[in-house]
PDB file of C-alpha atoms in Angstrom:
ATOM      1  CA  UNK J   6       6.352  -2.070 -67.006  1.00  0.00           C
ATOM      2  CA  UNK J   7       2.814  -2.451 -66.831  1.00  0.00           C
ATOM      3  CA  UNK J   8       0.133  -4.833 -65.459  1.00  0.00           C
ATOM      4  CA  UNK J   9      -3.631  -4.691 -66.032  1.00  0.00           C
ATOM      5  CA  UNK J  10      -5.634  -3.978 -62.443  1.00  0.00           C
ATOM      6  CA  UNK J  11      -9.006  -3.450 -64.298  1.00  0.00           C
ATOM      7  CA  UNK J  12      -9.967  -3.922 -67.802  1.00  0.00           C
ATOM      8  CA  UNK J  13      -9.083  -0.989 -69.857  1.00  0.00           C
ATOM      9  CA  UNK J  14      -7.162   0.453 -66.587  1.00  0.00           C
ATOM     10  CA  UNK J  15      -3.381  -0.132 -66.353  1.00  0.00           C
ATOM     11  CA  UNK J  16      -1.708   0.128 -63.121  1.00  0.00           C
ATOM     12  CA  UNK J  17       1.962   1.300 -63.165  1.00  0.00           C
ATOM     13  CA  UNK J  18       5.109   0.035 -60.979  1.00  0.00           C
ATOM     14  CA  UNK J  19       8.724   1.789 -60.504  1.00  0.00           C
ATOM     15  CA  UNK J  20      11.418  -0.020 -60.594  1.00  0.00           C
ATOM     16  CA  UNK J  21      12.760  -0.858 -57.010  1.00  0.00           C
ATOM     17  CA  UNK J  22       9.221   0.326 -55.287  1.00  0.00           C
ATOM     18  CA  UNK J  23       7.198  -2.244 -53.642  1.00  0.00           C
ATOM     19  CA  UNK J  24       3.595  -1.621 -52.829  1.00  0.00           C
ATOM     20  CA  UNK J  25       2.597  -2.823 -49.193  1.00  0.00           C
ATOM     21  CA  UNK J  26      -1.059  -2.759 -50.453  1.00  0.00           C
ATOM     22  CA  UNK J  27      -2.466   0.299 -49.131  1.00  0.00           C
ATOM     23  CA  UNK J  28      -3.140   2.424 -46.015  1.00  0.00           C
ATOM     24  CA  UNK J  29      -3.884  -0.368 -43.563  1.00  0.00           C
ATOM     25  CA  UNK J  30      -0.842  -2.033 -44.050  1.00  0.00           C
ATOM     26  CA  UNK J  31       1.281   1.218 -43.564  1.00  0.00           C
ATOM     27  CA  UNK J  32      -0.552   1.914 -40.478  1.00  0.00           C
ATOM     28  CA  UNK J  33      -0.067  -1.325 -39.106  1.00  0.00           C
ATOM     29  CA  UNK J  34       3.591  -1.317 -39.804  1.00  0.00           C
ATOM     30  CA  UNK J  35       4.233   2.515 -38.500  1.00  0.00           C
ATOM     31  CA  UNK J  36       2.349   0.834 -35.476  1.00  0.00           C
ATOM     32  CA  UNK J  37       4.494  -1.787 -34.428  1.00  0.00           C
ATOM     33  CA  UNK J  38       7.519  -0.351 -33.591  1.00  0.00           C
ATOM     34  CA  UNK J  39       4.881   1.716 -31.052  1.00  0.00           C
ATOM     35  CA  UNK J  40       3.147  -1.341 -30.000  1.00  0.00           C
ATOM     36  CA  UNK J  41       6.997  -2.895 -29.069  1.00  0.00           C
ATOM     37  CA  UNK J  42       7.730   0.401 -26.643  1.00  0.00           C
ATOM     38  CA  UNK J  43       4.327   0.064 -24.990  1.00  0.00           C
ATOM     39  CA  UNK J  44       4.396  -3.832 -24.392  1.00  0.00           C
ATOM     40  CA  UNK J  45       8.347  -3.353 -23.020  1.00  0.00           C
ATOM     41  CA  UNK J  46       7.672  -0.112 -21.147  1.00  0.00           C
ATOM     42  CA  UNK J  47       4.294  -2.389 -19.445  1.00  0.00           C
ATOM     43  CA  UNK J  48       6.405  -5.175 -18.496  1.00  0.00           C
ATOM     44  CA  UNK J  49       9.028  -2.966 -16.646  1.00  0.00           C
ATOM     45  CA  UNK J  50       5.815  -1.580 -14.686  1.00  0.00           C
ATOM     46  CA  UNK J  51       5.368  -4.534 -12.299  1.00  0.00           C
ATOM     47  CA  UNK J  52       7.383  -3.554  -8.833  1.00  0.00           C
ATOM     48  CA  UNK J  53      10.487  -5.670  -8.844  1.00  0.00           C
ATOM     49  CA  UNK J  54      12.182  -5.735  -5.502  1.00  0.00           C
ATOM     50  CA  UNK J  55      15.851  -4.447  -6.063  1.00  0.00           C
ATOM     51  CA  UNK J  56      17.232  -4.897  -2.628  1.00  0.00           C
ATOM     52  CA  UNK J  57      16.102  -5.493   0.981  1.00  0.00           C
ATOM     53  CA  UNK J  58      17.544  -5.367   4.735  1.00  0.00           C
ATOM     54  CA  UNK J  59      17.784  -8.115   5.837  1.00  0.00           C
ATOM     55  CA  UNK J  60      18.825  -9.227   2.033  1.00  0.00           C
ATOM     56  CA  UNK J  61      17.826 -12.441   0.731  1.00  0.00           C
ATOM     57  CA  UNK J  62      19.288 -15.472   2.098  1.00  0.00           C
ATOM     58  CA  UNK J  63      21.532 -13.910   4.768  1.00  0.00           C
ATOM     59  CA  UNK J  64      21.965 -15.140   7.925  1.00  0.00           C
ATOM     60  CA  UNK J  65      21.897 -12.185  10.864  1.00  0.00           C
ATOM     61  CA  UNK J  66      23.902 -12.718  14.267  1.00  0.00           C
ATOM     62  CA  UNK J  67      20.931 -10.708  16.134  1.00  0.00           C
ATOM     63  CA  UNK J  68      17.092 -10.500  15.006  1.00  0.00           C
ATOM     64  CA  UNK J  69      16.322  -7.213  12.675  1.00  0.00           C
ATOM     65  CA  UNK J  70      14.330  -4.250  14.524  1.00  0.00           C
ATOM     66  CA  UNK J  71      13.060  -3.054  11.407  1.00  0.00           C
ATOM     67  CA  UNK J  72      12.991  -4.453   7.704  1.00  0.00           C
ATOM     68  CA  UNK J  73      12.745  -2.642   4.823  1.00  0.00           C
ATOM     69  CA  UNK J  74      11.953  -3.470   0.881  1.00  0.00           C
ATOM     70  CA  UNK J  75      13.308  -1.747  -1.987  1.00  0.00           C
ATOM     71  CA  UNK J  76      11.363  -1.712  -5.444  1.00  0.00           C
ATOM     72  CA  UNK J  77      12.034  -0.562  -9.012  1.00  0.00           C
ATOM     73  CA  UNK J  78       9.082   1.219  -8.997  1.00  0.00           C
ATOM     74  CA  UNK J  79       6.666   3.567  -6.633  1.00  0.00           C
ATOM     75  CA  UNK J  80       4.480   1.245  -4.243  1.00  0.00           C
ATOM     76  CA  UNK J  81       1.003   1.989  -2.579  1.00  0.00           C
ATOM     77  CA  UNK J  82       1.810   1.631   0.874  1.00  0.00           C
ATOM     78  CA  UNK J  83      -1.564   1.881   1.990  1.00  0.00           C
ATOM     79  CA  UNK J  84      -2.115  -0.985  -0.106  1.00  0.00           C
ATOM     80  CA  UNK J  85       0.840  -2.943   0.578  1.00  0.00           C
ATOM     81  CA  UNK J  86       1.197  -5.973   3.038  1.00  0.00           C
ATOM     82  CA  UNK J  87       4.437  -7.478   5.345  1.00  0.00           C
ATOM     83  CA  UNK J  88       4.716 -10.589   7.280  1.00  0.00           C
ATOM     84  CA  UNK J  89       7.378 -12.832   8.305  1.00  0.00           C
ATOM     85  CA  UNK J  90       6.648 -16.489   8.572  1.00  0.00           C
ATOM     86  CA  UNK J  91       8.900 -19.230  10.183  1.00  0.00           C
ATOM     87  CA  UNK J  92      10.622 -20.278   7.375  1.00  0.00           C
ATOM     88  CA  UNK J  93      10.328 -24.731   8.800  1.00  0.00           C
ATOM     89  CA  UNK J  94       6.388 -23.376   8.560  1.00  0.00           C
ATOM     90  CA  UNK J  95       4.319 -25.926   6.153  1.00  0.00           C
ATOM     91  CA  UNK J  96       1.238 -24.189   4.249  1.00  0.00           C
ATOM     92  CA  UNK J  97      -1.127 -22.674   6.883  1.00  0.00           C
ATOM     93  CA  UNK J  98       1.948 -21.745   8.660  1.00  0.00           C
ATOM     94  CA  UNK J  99       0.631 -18.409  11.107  1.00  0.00           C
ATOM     95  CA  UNK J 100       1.929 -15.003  10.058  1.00  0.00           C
ATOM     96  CA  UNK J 101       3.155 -12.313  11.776  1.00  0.00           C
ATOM     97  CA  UNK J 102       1.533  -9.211  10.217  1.00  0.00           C
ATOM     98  CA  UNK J 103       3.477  -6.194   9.896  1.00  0.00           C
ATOM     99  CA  UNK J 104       2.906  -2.520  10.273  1.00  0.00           C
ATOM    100  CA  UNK J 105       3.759  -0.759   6.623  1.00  0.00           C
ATOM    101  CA  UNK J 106       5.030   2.357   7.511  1.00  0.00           C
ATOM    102  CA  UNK J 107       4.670   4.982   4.755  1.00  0.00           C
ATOM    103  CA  UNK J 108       8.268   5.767   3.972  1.00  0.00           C
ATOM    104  CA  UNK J 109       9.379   9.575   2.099  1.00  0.00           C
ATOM    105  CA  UNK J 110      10.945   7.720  -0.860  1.00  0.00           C
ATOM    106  CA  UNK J 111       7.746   6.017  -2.528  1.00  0.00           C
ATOM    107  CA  UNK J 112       9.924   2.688  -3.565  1.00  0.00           C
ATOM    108  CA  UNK J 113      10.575   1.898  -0.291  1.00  0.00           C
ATOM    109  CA  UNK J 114       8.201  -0.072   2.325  1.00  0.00           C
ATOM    110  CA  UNK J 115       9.413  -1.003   5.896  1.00  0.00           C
ATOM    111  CA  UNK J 116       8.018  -2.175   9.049  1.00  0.00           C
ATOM    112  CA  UNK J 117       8.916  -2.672  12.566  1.00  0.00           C
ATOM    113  CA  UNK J 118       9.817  -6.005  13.174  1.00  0.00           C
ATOM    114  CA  UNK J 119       8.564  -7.712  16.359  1.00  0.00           C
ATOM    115  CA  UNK J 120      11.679 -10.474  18.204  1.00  0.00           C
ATOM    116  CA  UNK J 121      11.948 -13.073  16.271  1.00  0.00           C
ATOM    117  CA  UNK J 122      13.884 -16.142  17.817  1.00  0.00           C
ATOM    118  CA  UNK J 123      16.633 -18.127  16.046  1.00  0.00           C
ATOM    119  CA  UNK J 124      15.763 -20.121  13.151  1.00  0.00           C
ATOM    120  CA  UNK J 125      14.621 -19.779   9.370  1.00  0.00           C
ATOM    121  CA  UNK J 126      12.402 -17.073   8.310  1.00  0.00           C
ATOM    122  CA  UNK J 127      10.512 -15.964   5.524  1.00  0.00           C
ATOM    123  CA  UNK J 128       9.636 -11.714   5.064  1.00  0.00           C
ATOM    124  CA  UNK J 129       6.138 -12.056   2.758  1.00  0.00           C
ATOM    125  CA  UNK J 130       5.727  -9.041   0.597  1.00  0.00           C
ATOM    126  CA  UNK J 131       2.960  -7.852  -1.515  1.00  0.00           C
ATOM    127  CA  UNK J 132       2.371  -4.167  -2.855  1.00  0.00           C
ATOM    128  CA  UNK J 133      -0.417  -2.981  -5.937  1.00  0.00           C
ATOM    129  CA  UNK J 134       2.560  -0.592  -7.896  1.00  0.00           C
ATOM    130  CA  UNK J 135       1.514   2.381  -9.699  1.00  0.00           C
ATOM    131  CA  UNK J 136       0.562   0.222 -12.592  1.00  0.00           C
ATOM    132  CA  UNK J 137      -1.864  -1.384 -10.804  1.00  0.00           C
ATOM    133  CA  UNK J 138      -0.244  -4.694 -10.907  1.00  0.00           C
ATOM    134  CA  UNK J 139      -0.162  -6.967  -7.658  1.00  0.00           C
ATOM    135  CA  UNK J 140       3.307  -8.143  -7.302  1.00  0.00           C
ATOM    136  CA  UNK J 141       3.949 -10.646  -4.304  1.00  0.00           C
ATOM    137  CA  UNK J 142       7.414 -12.873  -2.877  1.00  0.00           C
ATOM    138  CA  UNK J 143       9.147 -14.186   0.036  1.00  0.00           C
ATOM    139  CA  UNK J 144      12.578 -13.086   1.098  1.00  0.00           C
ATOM    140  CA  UNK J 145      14.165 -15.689   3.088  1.00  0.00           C
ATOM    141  CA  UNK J 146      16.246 -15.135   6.030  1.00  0.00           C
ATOM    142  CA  UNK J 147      17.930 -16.761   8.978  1.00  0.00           C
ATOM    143  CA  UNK J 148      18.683 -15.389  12.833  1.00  0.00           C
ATOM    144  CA  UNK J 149      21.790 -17.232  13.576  1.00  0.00           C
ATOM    145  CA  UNK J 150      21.431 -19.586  17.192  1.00  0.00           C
ATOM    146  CA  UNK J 151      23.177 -17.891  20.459  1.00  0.00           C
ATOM    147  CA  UNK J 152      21.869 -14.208  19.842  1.00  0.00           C
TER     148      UNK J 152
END
């Protein structure tokens, strides 16, 4: 079959072929399949806390010596902040700052933890991950009366 582009110029079409209109177009659709990895593989970047001692929302018979934060990806600890905060605290509430201690395995942050007394409690994170995202949360926790 064939369709006049120009005058005096015929353009031809096969059967079953579409034409996407030239080079940008292919570009930009070889590219998107690309631009989906990067976007998913950016999102996964941010560090994710994947478990913690004390966990969240457990109540402990005796106050933790140390805590310690587990993340899905590799922290700066030089970077990185802990507190806990009394968890009946209203905003303004005084936190304890925490010593980060570098730890071997670079997904992993802990500190010492000073005595805390009975009551709800509140461990404050923040860490810059190797993306150089900010990522920040509270992990709530309770020291059970009579320790």
């Amino acid at each position: 079959m064939t369709f006049p582009a120009s005058p005096g110029r015929p353009r031809r079409f096969r059967a079953g072929r579409v034409r996407t209109g030239g080079v940008r177009v292919r570009r930009a659709l070889l590219g998107a399949p690309l631009a989906l990895v990067m976007a998913h593989g950016d999102a996964r970047a941010h560090a994710l806390v994947v478990a913690s001692d004390p966990a969240a929302e457990t109540v402990l018979a005796t106050p933790p010596a140390r805590v310690i934060i587990r993340f899905n990806s590799r922290t700066d600890p030089v970077r990185s902040r802990l507190s806990v905060i009394p968890g009946e605290a209203r905003q303004g509430a005084a936190a304890l700052p925490l010593e980060v201690a570098a730890a071997a395995d670079p997904t992993l942050i802990g500190a010492p933890c000073p005595p805390l007394s009975p009551g709800a409690w509140r461990l404050r994170w923040q860490v810059l991950a190797v993306d150089g995202h900010i990522t920040r949360g509270d992990i709530a926790f309770s020291i059970r009366p009579g320790h």
